[in-house]
Tab-separated table of C-alpha atoms and ligand atoms in Angstrom:
chain	number	residue	atom	x	y	z
A	1	MET	CA	11.882	27.608	-8.480
A	2	LYS	CA	8.669	25.748	-8.421
A	3	ASP	CA	8.945	21.974	-8.493
A	4	LEU	CA	8.478	20.318	-11.914
A	5	VAL	CA	5.656	18.344	-10.399
A	6	PHE	CA	3.391	21.399	-10.487
A	7	ASP	CA	3.823	21.849	-14.237
A	8	LEU	CA	2.584	18.259	-14.527
A	9	ILE	CA	-0.408	18.942	-12.263
A	10	GLU	CA	-1.310	21.857	-14.620
A	11	GLN	CA	-1.058	19.494	-17.608
A	12	GLU	CA	-3.379	17.104	-15.844
A	13	LYS	CA	-5.907	19.878	-15.230
A	14	ILE	CA	-6.063	20.519	-18.923
A	15	ARG	CA	-6.368	16.758	-19.711
A	16	GLN	CA	-9.256	16.371	-17.166
A	17	SER	CA	-11.008	19.570	-18.448
A	18	GLU	CA	-10.738	18.936	-22.211
A	19	GLY	CA	-11.727	15.256	-22.290
A	20	LEU	CA	-14.754	13.311	-21.080
A	21	GLU	CA	-14.152	10.836	-18.258
A	22	LEU	CA	-16.172	7.636	-18.893
A	23	ILE	CA	-14.234	5.358	-16.531
A	24	PRO	CA	-17.029	4.257	-14.171
A	25	SER	CA	-14.740	4.156	-11.084
A	26	GLU	CA	-13.640	7.877	-11.374
A	27	ASN	CA	-15.256	11.160	-10.395
A	28	TYR	CA	-14.558	14.810	-9.681
A	29	VAL	CA	-14.606	15.937	-6.080
A	30	SER	CA	-15.829	19.312	-4.905
A	31	LYS	CA	-13.558	22.214	-4.064
A	32	ALA	CA	-14.373	21.677	-0.431
A	33	VAL	CA	-13.208	18.046	-0.570
A	34	LEU	CA	-10.064	19.105	-2.384
A	35	GLU	CA	-9.302	21.722	0.286
A	36	ALA	CA	-9.661	19.273	3.173
A	37	ALA	CA	-7.549	16.658	1.348
A	38	GLY	CA	-4.775	19.259	0.765
A	39	SER	CA	-4.897	20.615	4.285
A	40	ILE	CA	-2.356	20.769	7.135
A	41	LEU	CA	-4.016	17.762	8.733
A	42	THR	CA	-1.456	15.754	6.757
A	43	ASN	CA	1.057	16.857	9.443
A	44	LYS	CA	-0.654	14.922	12.296
A	45	TYR	CA	-0.013	11.438	13.597
A	46	SER	CA	-2.989	9.887	15.217
A	47	GLU	CA	-2.710	6.133	15.535
A	48	GLY	CA	-5.711	4.768	17.374
A	49	TYR	CA	-9.375	5.916	17.375
A	50	PRO	CA	-11.535	8.800	18.624
A	51	SER	CA	-13.795	7.837	21.488
A	52	PHE	CA	-17.468	6.910	20.800
A	53	GLU	CA	-18.633	7.284	24.366
A	54	GLY	CA	-21.571	9.588	24.731
A	55	VAL	CA	-21.762	10.200	20.958
A	56	PRO	CA	-24.866	8.372	19.648
A	57	GLY	CA	-27.542	10.997	19.264
A	58	TRP	CA	-25.226	13.999	19.640
A	59	SER	CA	-25.660	16.855	17.217
A	60	GLU	CA	-22.782	17.669	14.837
A	61	GLU	CA	-22.236	20.984	16.707
A	62	LYS	CA	-21.874	19.067	19.995
A	63	ILE	CA	-19.374	16.666	18.491
A	64	ALA	CA	-17.360	19.661	17.150
A	65	GLU	CA	-17.338	21.300	20.627
A	66	GLU	CA	-16.840	18.430	23.078
A	67	ILE	CA	-13.453	17.079	23.992
A	68	LEU	CA	-13.801	13.315	24.082
A	69	PRO	CA	-11.676	10.830	25.899
A	70	ASN	CA	-9.810	9.055	23.065
A	71	PHE	CA	-7.897	5.900	22.299
A	72	ARG	CA	-4.901	7.494	20.681
A	73	TYR	CA	-1.195	6.856	21.092
A	74	TYR	CA	-0.066	10.471	20.611
A	75	GLY	CA	-1.082	13.809	22.096
A	76	GLY	CA	-2.576	16.754	20.374
A	77	GLN	CA	-5.703	15.031	19.105
A	78	ILE	CA	-8.264	17.566	20.134
A	79	ASN	CA	-9.195	18.696	16.599
A	80	VAL	CA	-8.440	15.369	14.805
A	81	ASP	CA	-10.719	13.430	17.154
A	82	ARG	CA	-13.655	15.666	16.447
A	83	ILE	CA	-13.058	15.531	12.674
A	84	GLU	CA	-12.764	11.686	12.624
A	85	ARG	CA	-15.845	11.479	14.875
A	86	LEU	CA	-17.846	13.570	12.435
A	87	ALA	CA	-16.727	11.360	9.566
A	88	ILE	CA	-17.797	8.239	11.430
A	89	ASP	CA	-21.172	9.687	12.499
A	90	ARG	CA	-21.946	10.895	9.004
A	91	ALA	CA	-21.017	7.600	7.434
A	92	CYS	CA	-23.326	5.687	9.857
A	93	ARG	CA	-26.209	8.011	9.033
A	94	LEU	CA	-25.650	7.700	5.282
A	95	PHE	CA	-25.611	3.868	5.327
A	96	LYS	CA	-27.750	3.145	8.365
A	97	ALA	CA	-24.780	1.289	9.949
A	98	ASP	CA	-24.044	0.747	13.665
A	99	HIS	CA	-20.406	1.446	13.138
A	100	ALA	CA	-18.018	2.887	10.631
A	101	ASN	CA	-14.282	2.684	10.263
A	102	VAL	CA	-13.090	5.529	8.146
A	103	GLN	CA	-9.316	4.762	8.307
A	104	PRO	CA	-8.698	2.288	5.392
A	105	HIS	CA	-6.339	3.872	2.918
A	106	SER	CA	-8.103	2.279	-0.034
A	107	GLY	CA	-10.819	-0.128	-0.998
A	108	ALA	CA	-8.352	-2.934	-1.212
A	109	ASN	CA	-7.153	-2.244	2.340
A	110	ALA	CA	-10.727	-2.213	3.623
A	111	ASN	CA	-11.353	-5.660	2.203
A	112	GLU	CA	-8.023	-7.015	3.527
A	113	ALA	CA	-8.919	-5.705	6.953
A	114	VAL	CA	-12.324	-7.409	6.967
A	115	TYR	CA	-10.726	-10.754	5.929
A	116	PHE	CA	-8.084	-10.343	8.601
A	117	ALA	CA	-10.762	-9.568	11.263
A	118	TRP	CA	-12.924	-12.646	10.618
A	119	LEU	CA	-10.877	-15.348	8.889
A	120	ASN	CA	-8.112	-17.715	9.788
A	121	PRO	CA	-5.500	-18.846	7.247
A	122	GLY	CA	-6.998	-21.545	5.027
A	123	ASP	CA	-10.666	-20.470	5.580
A	124	LYS	CA	-12.944	-20.646	2.583
A	125	VAL	CA	-14.581	-17.566	1.023
A	126	LEU	CA	-17.292	-17.626	-1.622
A	127	ALA	CA	-16.954	-14.554	-3.920
A	128	MET	CA	-17.742	-13.368	-7.495
A	129	ASN	CA	-15.461	-14.666	-10.236
A	130	LEU	CA	-13.053	-11.911	-11.348
A	131	GLY	CA	-13.700	-12.721	-14.996
A	132	HIS	CA	-17.431	-12.247	-14.426
A	133	GLY	CA	-17.107	-8.789	-12.773
A	134	GLY	CA	-15.621	-9.516	-9.343
A	135	HIS	CA	-12.607	-7.509	-8.015
A	136	LEU	CA	-8.929	-8.486	-7.719
A	137	THR	CA	-9.172	-8.411	-3.996
A	138	HIS	CA	-11.921	-11.129	-4.099
A	139	GLY	CA	-9.413	-13.897	-4.593
A	140	SER	CA	-7.383	-13.291	-7.724
A	141	PRO	CA	-4.246	-15.508	-7.396
A	142	VAL	CA	-1.955	-12.486	-7.804
A	143	THR	CA	-3.136	-11.021	-4.514
A	144	ARG	CA	-1.917	-11.605	-0.859
A	145	SER	CA	-5.329	-12.731	0.354
A	146	ALA	CA	-5.552	-15.510	-2.198
A	147	LYS	CA	-2.342	-16.961	-0.704
A	148	ILE	CA	-3.784	-16.872	2.752
A	149	TYR	CA	-7.423	-17.812	2.258
A	150	GLU	CA	-9.178	-20.176	-0.178
A	151	PHE	CA	-11.493	-18.303	-2.562
A	152	ILE	CA	-14.274	-20.230	-4.330
A	153	PRO	CA	-15.716	-18.217	-7.313
A	154	TYR	CA	-19.368	-18.047	-8.307
A	155	GLY	CA	-20.304	-16.635	-11.692
A	156	THR	CA	-22.903	-14.633	-13.472
A	157	ASN	CA	-25.424	-15.963	-15.913
A	158	LEU	CA	-24.186	-15.136	-19.428
A	159	ALA	CA	-27.579	-14.652	-20.965
A	160	THR	CA	-29.091	-12.294	-18.325
A	161	GLY	CA	-25.914	-10.759	-16.887
A	162	ASP	CA	-27.292	-11.495	-13.391
A	163	ILE	CA	-25.637	-13.387	-10.595
A	164	ASP	CA	-26.167	-17.117	-10.850
A	165	TYR	CA	-27.874	-17.505	-7.446
A	166	ASN	CA	-28.488	-21.254	-7.933
A	167	GLU	CA	-24.731	-21.752	-8.407
A	168	MET	CA	-23.971	-19.579	-5.379
A	169	GLU	CA	-26.310	-21.676	-3.229
A	170	LYS	CA	-24.900	-24.936	-4.429
A	171	LEU	CA	-21.308	-23.840	-3.777
A	172	ALA	CA	-22.272	-22.536	-0.310
A	173	LEU	CA	-23.645	-25.944	0.533
A	174	ASP	CA	-20.772	-27.853	-1.039
A	175	HIS	CA	-17.979	-25.911	0.694
A	176	ASP	CA	-17.585	-25.113	4.378
A	177	ILE	CA	-17.360	-21.404	3.854
A	178	LYS	CA	-16.646	-18.744	6.612
A	179	LEU	CA	-17.462	-15.717	4.497
A	180	LEU	CA	-19.897	-14.961	1.682
A	181	LEU	CA	-19.083	-11.951	-0.436
A	182	VAL	CA	-21.178	-9.983	-2.848
A	183	GLY	CA	-19.277	-7.221	-4.697
A	184	TYR	CA	-18.072	-6.360	-8.172
A	185	SER	CA	-16.452	-3.824	-10.467
A	186	ALA	CA	-18.336	-4.726	-13.591
A	187	PHE	CA	-21.959	-5.754	-12.906
A	188	MET	CA	-25.027	-3.864	-14.158
A	189	LYS	CA	-27.830	-5.254	-11.953
A	190	VAL	CA	-28.985	-4.619	-8.401
A	191	PRO	CA	-28.112	-7.834	-6.465
A	192	ASP	CA	-30.947	-9.667	-4.785
A	193	PHE	CA	-29.485	-9.200	-1.260
A	194	LYS	CA	-32.447	-10.972	0.321
A	195	ARG	CA	-31.775	-14.138	-1.640
A	196	VAL	CA	-28.047	-13.985	-0.731
A	197	ALA	CA	-28.914	-13.655	3.014
A	198	GLU	CA	-31.164	-16.700	2.716
A	199	ILE	CA	-28.293	-18.601	1.164
A	200	ARG	CA	-26.054	-17.596	4.024
A	201	ASP	CA	-28.705	-18.778	6.605
A	202	LYS	CA	-28.907	-22.203	4.866
A	203	ALA	CA	-25.167	-22.569	4.809
A	204	GLU	CA	-24.912	-21.664	8.492
A	205	GLN	CA	-27.428	-24.400	9.295
A	206	LYS	CA	-25.544	-26.948	7.232
A	207	TRP	CA	-22.081	-26.096	8.572
A	208	GLY	CA	-23.098	-25.295	12.122
A	209	HIS	CA	-21.186	-22.049	12.529
A	210	GLU	CA	-21.555	-18.339	11.769
A	211	ILE	CA	-20.818	-17.108	8.293
A	212	LEU	CA	-19.901	-13.434	7.678
A	213	LEU	CA	-22.094	-11.825	5.063
A	214	MET	CA	-20.165	-9.085	3.371
A	215	ALA	CA	-20.834	-6.672	0.549
A	216	ASP	CA	-18.184	-4.731	-1.332
A	217	MET	CA	-20.184	-1.856	-2.793
A	218	ALA	CA	-17.085	0.130	-3.971
A	219	HIS	CA	-18.892	1.093	-7.182
A	220	VAL	CA	-22.452	1.808	-6.132
A	221	ALA	CA	-21.948	3.270	-2.668
A	222	GLY	CA	-23.040	6.707	-3.899
A	223	LEU	CA	-26.272	5.228	-5.263
A	224	ILE	CA	-26.921	3.423	-1.916
A	225	ALA	CA	-26.195	6.612	0.088
A	226	ALA	CA	-28.746	8.448	-2.066
A	227	GLY	CA	-31.327	5.707	-1.388
A	228	ILE	CA	-31.813	4.807	-5.030
A	229	HIS	CA	-30.065	1.386	-4.772
A	230	ASP	CA	-30.809	-1.383	-2.232
A	231	ASN	CA	-28.614	-1.162	0.872
A	232	PRO	CA	-27.180	-4.613	1.767
A	233	LEU	CA	-27.185	-3.643	5.495
A	234	ASP	CA	-30.978	-3.559	5.295
A	235	PHE	CA	-31.054	-7.218	4.315
A	236	GLY	CA	-28.999	-8.835	7.135
A	237	PHE	CA	-25.494	-8.224	5.798
A	238	ASN	CA	-22.895	-7.780	8.631
A	239	VAL	CA	-20.383	-5.731	6.773
A	240	MET	CA	-20.239	-3.391	3.825
A	241	THR	CA	-16.935	-2.133	2.465
A	242	THR	CA	-16.542	0.572	-0.145
A	243	THR	CA	-14.202	3.029	-1.698
A	244	THR	CA	-14.977	6.707	-1.060
A	245	HIS	CA	-13.919	8.031	-4.500
A	246	LYS	CA	-16.232	6.338	-6.946
A	247	THR	CA	-19.960	7.188	-7.049
A	248	LEU	CA	-19.600	8.419	-3.433
A	249	ARG	CA	-17.527	11.317	-4.831
A	250	GLY	CA	-15.052	11.772	-1.963
A	251	PRO	CA	-11.251	11.554	-1.766
A	252	ARG	CA	-9.437	8.356	-2.684
A	253	GLY	CA	-9.881	5.966	0.205
A	254	GLY	CA	-11.724	3.114	1.840
A	255	LEU	CA	-14.591	2.754	4.357
A	256	ILE	CA	-15.952	-0.209	6.386
A	257	LEU	CA	-19.545	-0.112	7.656
A	258	SER	CA	-20.857	-2.794	9.992
A	259	LYS	CA	-23.851	-3.842	12.137
A	260	GLY	CA	-23.355	-5.143	15.651
A	261	ARG	CA	-22.233	-4.137	19.117
A	262	VAL	CA	-19.711	-1.273	19.154
A	263	GLY	CA	-17.058	-1.899	21.774
A	264	SER	CA	-13.755	-0.449	22.955
A	265	PRO	CA	-10.902	-1.233	20.568
A	266	LEU	CA	-8.509	-1.197	23.570
A	267	LYS	CA	-10.189	-3.968	25.522
A	268	LYS	CA	-9.623	-7.609	24.956
A	269	LEU	CA	-12.500	-9.184	23.061
A	270	GLU	CA	-14.699	-11.455	25.047
A	271	GLU	CA	-15.743	-13.530	22.099
A	272	LYS	CA	-15.196	-13.631	18.323
A	273	ASN	CA	-18.661	-13.581	16.877
A	274	LEU	CA	-20.717	-11.611	14.308
A	275	GLU	CA	-22.269	-9.460	17.129
A	276	ASN	CA	-18.707	-8.178	17.898
A	277	ILE	CA	-17.695	-7.558	14.248
A	278	PRO	CA	-17.511	-3.729	14.584
A	279	THR	CA	-14.752	-4.001	17.255
A	280	MET	CA	-13.007	-6.851	15.472
A	281	ILE	CA	-12.778	-4.672	12.363
A	282	ASP	CA	-11.381	-1.648	14.343
A	283	LYS	CA	-8.681	-3.895	15.705
A	284	ALA	CA	-7.977	-5.351	12.205
A	285	VAL	CA	-7.540	-1.973	10.615
A	286	PHE	CA	-5.358	-0.577	13.371
A	287	PRO	CA	-3.055	-2.143	14.541
A	288	GLY	CA	-3.911	-5.208	12.474
A	289	THR	CA	-3.057	-3.988	8.963
A	290	GLN	CA	-2.400	-0.230	9.004
A	291	GLY	CA	-0.400	2.283	10.933
A	292	GLY	CA	-1.258	5.987	11.278
A	293	PRO	CA	-4.484	7.094	9.625
A	294	LEU	CA	-4.449	9.828	6.910
A	295	GLU	CA	-6.404	12.462	8.860
A	296	HIS	CA	-6.401	14.925	5.918
A	297	ILE	CA	-8.177	12.234	3.853
A	298	ILE	CA	-10.485	11.456	6.724
A	299	ALA	CA	-11.395	15.096	6.894
A	300	ALA	CA	-12.085	15.061	3.168
A	301	LYS	CA	-14.198	11.919	3.640
A	302	ALA	CA	-16.194	13.782	6.337
A	303	VAL	CA	-16.827	16.650	3.971
A	304	ALA	CA	-17.880	14.348	1.128
A	305	PHE	CA	-20.233	12.405	3.479
A	306	GLY	CA	-21.732	15.765	4.524
A	307	GLU	CA	-22.358	16.517	0.850
A	308	ALA	CA	-23.818	13.121	0.275
A	309	LEU	CA	-26.295	13.694	3.090
A	310	LYS	CA	-27.759	16.738	1.264
A	311	PRO	CA	-30.815	16.501	-1.019
A	312	GLU	CA	-28.724	17.649	-4.020
A	313	PHE	CA	-26.842	14.394	-3.841
A	314	LYS	CA	-30.002	12.353	-4.359
A	315	THR	CA	-30.658	14.335	-7.524
A	316	TYR	CA	-27.076	13.695	-8.649
A	317	ALA	CA	-27.372	9.937	-8.118
A	318	LYS	CA	-30.732	9.801	-9.933
A	319	ASN	CA	-29.122	11.591	-12.836
A	320	ILE	CA	-26.170	9.138	-12.927
A	321	VAL	CA	-28.549	6.268	-13.455
A	322	LYS	CA	-30.776	8.212	-15.911
A	323	ASN	CA	-27.716	9.158	-18.007
A	324	ALA	CA	-26.377	5.556	-17.915
A	325	LYS	CA	-29.742	4.226	-19.171
A	326	THR	CA	-29.968	6.818	-21.878
A	327	LEU	CA	-26.392	6.211	-23.019
A	328	ALA	CA	-27.059	2.408	-23.034
A	329	GLU	CA	-30.134	2.810	-25.207
A	330	GLU	CA	-28.355	5.192	-27.647
A	331	LEU	CA	-25.426	2.790	-27.921
A	332	LYS	CA	-27.775	-0.129	-28.617
A	333	LYS	CA	-29.491	1.829	-31.430
A	334	ARG	CA	-26.021	2.212	-32.989
A	335	GLY	CA	-25.136	-1.485	-32.999
A	336	PHE	CA	-23.488	-1.913	-29.546
A	337	LYS	CA	-24.196	-5.321	-27.867
A	338	LEU	CA	-24.325	-4.732	-24.149
A	339	ILE	CA	-23.896	-7.372	-21.352
A	340	GLY	CA	-27.292	-7.780	-19.646
A	341	ASP	CA	-28.763	-5.770	-22.523
A	342	GLY	CA	-28.430	-2.459	-20.595
A	343	THR	CA	-27.897	-1.220	-17.039
A	344	GLU	CA	-29.642	-0.722	-13.714
A	345	ASN	CA	-26.855	1.396	-12.242
A	346	HIS	CA	-24.082	3.715	-13.398
A	347	LEU	CA	-22.107	1.113	-15.426
A	348	ILE	CA	-22.180	-0.292	-18.984
A	349	LEU	CA	-20.226	-3.232	-20.380
A	350	ALA	CA	-20.132	-3.540	-24.159
A	351	ASP	CA	-19.044	-6.487	-26.165
A	352	MET	CA	-16.896	-4.862	-28.916
A	353	MET	CA	-16.034	-8.151	-30.655
A	354	LYS	CA	-19.680	-9.071	-31.147
A	355	SER	CA	-20.682	-5.525	-31.938
A	356	PHE	CA	-17.893	-4.405	-34.350
A	357	ASN	CA	-15.395	-7.301	-34.557
A	358	ILE	CA	-12.702	-5.259	-32.730
A	359	ASN	CA	-11.095	-5.914	-29.301
A	360	GLY	CA	-11.556	-3.652	-26.299
A	361	LYS	CA	-7.918	-2.487	-26.192
A	362	THR	CA	-7.958	-1.195	-29.841
A	363	TYR	CA	-11.169	0.660	-29.120
A	364	GLU	CA	-9.895	2.116	-25.780
A	365	LYS	CA	-6.840	3.532	-27.558
A	366	ALA	CA	-8.793	4.970	-30.388
A	367	LEU	CA	-11.321	6.664	-28.039
A	368	ASP	CA	-8.483	8.214	-26.073
A	369	ALA	CA	-7.364	9.936	-29.248
A	370	VAL	CA	-10.728	11.779	-29.435
A	371	GLY	CA	-10.780	12.675	-25.740
A	372	LEU	CA	-13.166	9.951	-24.487
A	373	THR	CA	-11.599	7.874	-21.648
A	374	LEU	CA	-12.836	4.463	-20.727
A	375	ASN	CA	-11.194	1.086	-20.142
A	376	ALA	CA	-10.959	-2.228	-21.941
A	377	ASN	CA	-12.534	-4.957	-19.732
A	378	ALA	CA	-12.885	-8.707	-19.753
A	379	LEU	CA	-16.375	-10.029	-20.402
A	380	PRO	CA	-17.822	-13.102	-18.750
A	381	GLY	CA	-16.138	-16.019	-20.544
A	382	ASP	CA	-13.744	-13.700	-22.415
A	383	THR	CA	-11.244	-15.435	-24.688
A	384	GLY	CA	-9.033	-12.365	-25.174
A	385	GLY	CA	-7.232	-12.506	-21.759
A	386	ALA	CA	-6.641	-9.590	-19.401
A	387	PHE	CA	-4.518	-7.514	-21.883
A	388	LYS	CA	-6.633	-7.938	-25.004
A	389	PRO	CA	-10.192	-8.378	-23.720
A	390	ASN	CA	-13.160	-8.231	-25.984
A	391	GLY	CA	-15.126	-5.661	-23.934
A	392	VAL	CA	-15.018	-2.107	-22.752
A	393	ARG	CA	-16.444	-0.741	-19.462
A	394	LEU	CA	-17.857	2.729	-19.146
A	395	GLY	CA	-20.034	4.706	-16.816
A	396	THR	CA	-21.644	8.093	-16.030
A	397	PRO	CA	-20.633	9.202	-12.512
A	398	ALA	CA	-17.959	11.716	-13.619
A	399	ILE	CA	-19.744	13.227	-16.585
A	400	THR	CA	-22.919	13.610	-14.509
A	401	THR	CA	-20.930	15.591	-11.883
A	402	ARG	CA	-19.980	17.956	-14.732
A	403	GLY	CA	-23.642	18.431	-15.535
A	404	LEU	CA	-23.972	16.497	-18.782
A	405	GLY	CA	-27.477	15.256	-19.483
A	406	GLU	CA	-29.477	13.243	-21.927
A	407	LYS	CA	-28.754	15.428	-24.908
A	408	GLU	CA	-24.968	15.011	-24.390
A	409	MET	CA	-25.458	11.183	-23.895
A	410	ILE	CA	-26.732	11.074	-27.491
A	411	GLU	CA	-23.660	13.010	-28.688
A	412	ILE	CA	-21.305	10.597	-26.828
A	413	ALA	CA	-23.080	7.553	-28.309
A	414	LYS	CA	-22.709	9.093	-31.801
A	415	TRP	CA	-18.962	9.660	-31.335
A	416	MET	CA	-18.467	6.212	-29.867
A	417	ALA	CA	-20.168	4.639	-32.811
A	418	GLU	CA	-18.145	6.654	-35.357
A	419	VAL	CA	-14.891	5.652	-33.757
A	420	ALA	CA	-15.964	2.011	-33.553
A	421	LYS	CA	-16.811	2.087	-37.315
A	422	ILE	CA	-13.423	3.529	-38.155
A	423	CYS	CA	-11.646	0.841	-36.027
A	424	GLN	CA	-13.694	-1.768	-37.753
A	425	LYS	CA	-12.772	-0.517	-41.191
A	426	ALA	CA	-9.136	-0.344	-40.229
A	427	ASP	CA	-9.216	-3.876	-38.792
A	428	GLU	CA	-10.718	-5.268	-42.025
A	429	ASN	CA	-7.756	-3.759	-43.845
A	430	GLY	CA	-5.270	-5.295	-41.450
A	431	ASP	CA	-4.427	-1.729	-40.256
A	432	GLU	CA	-3.389	-1.578	-36.596
A	433	ASN	CA	-3.074	2.184	-36.341
A	434	PRO	CA	-6.475	3.705	-37.216
A	435	GLU	CA	-5.523	6.924	-35.353
A	436	LYS	CA	-2.769	7.543	-37.883
A	437	THR	CA	-4.523	6.385	-41.071
A	438	TYR	CA	-7.682	8.297	-40.254
A	439	ALA	CA	-5.897	11.227	-38.565
A	440	GLU	CA	-8.313	13.833	-40.071
A	441	ASP	CA	-11.417	12.042	-38.861
A	442	PHE	CA	-9.930	11.657	-35.394
A	443	ALA	CA	-8.902	15.381	-35.275
A	444	SER	CA	-12.415	16.581	-36.193
A	445	LEU	CA	-14.000	14.278	-33.605
A	446	ARG	CA	-11.466	15.457	-31.034
A	447	ASP	CA	-12.563	19.045	-31.722
A	448	GLU	CA	-16.207	18.239	-31.262
A	449	VAL	CA	-15.547	16.601	-27.876
A	450	LYS	CA	-13.380	19.479	-26.811
A	451	ASN	CA	-16.054	22.004	-27.781
A	452	LEU	CA	-18.656	20.191	-25.743
A	453	THR	CA	-16.432	20.130	-22.635
A	454	LYS	CA	-16.123	23.964	-22.696
A	455	ASN	CA	-19.727	24.230	-21.440
A	456	PHE	CA	-19.135	21.816	-18.546
A	457	PRO	CA	-16.291	22.957	-16.186
A	458	VAL	CA	-14.680	20.450	-13.854
A	459	PRO	CA	-15.463	21.312	-10.185
A	460	GLY	CA	-12.284	22.424	-8.396
A	461	ILE	CA	-10.497	23.544	-11.647
B	1	LIG	C1	-12.413	-0.222	-6.873
B	1	LIG	C2	-12.701	-1.387	-6.097
B	1	LIG	C3	-11.925	-1.777	-5.007
B	1	LIG	C4	-10.552	-1.255	-4.713
B	1	LIG	O1	-10.461	0.042	-4.407
B	1	LIG	P1	-9.019	0.707	-4.311
B	1	LIG	O2	-9.237	1.975	-3.621
B	1	LIG	O3	-8.485	0.898	-5.718
B	1	LIG	O4	-8.088	-0.202	-3.543
B	1	LIG	C5	-12.355	-2.885	-4.298
B	1	LIG	N1	-13.464	-3.547	-4.592
B	1	LIG	C6	-14.257	-3.251	-5.659
B	1	LIG	C7	-15.491	-3.976	-5.907
B	1	LIG	C8	-13.863	-2.107	-6.460
B	1	LIG	O5	-14.592	-1.828	-7.477
């Protein structure tokens, strides 16, 4: 008999097909990415790294044919080495990096590895405040890294939604920092990377030592790969980490890109400095913080990077931003107050309390009932706390993959406004269960959403 798990996978296929995914950190991978991720490569152990000797400038065909001397601890690496080499090579081309480590199991692991590579316990890191859009791994007290290193948060400007660069500069000159981090999960602008690099230079002068300049582009990596968003590595950043499953549209996983001299991960390092950061990162991923790499996922990353190198991906990325801007405008027309008054990327943050006097969690639950999935999210200076925040976060990467365009963005904004108004009415009557009280309205909206999804199949289903 087939395992029960497969019934549940079938159920999930239906859920994914019949609803619209507005969570900005999710996407749908291609059939080719799914196939690689579900392949027999999961059987192989390959602690260590493929060789890089002789590779720069090689064609993909040559990489796929040559047997390279490797730095592995087990035998039988002939195919795995070539696959991982292709993933590294494609990642470097996508992001104009000198080196790529494709082994981190997730975005969080990628960040941990960079911290471990460069910092000593007690070192200070300047990173974006979690409540203003930063990520848990950027110093939230519930994480391991916050116990080891000292994180100093900078904020965003409430009025403009942009990073408060003046505050960043002041903090960088007040605290003897070793790492300056730009990265976020809820931020709608393109950061001024040049300005950040200048702040790093000033802080280096003041403190008399090197400071690692790191970008965590987990959310916008796909837009960067497509060349429609600034690339921090073009502005003097040493390291860029990312997930591979958000706008980049690959399997779940992490990736670390760096600039500097690429050396052998087996040799003892001559010196710990920014020039040697690629090798320090390799050592920090394995054996520093991880064991055997997931070669089936690395293969799927390689396939996704290959897709991202194609011209169609550029069109896809442009459409993500076009859809996000349209959706933002349509929401504003219907009374939604947006942080930063709109978006420059794939992501929208709406203040539900200011707009409709309801909290983000109530609205998230109500939208779920009509087949629209997004997440409640804290806003800068939110008073609702992590479990009852006043905002919601949504985005367009997944629905753009399904082929939805401007016409459908208008539909979505209409549905979102109708649900918000029902929730507002319920709230005014002290009713905490609008989905029950207004069951008929919800059912008819649910049908409308389901009808629309029929014209936009999910890739791979
Ligand atoms: C999503 C995200 C991560 C974490 O990725 P996981 O794969 O979930 O560990 C890290 N940093 C930022 C900015 C993110 O948005």
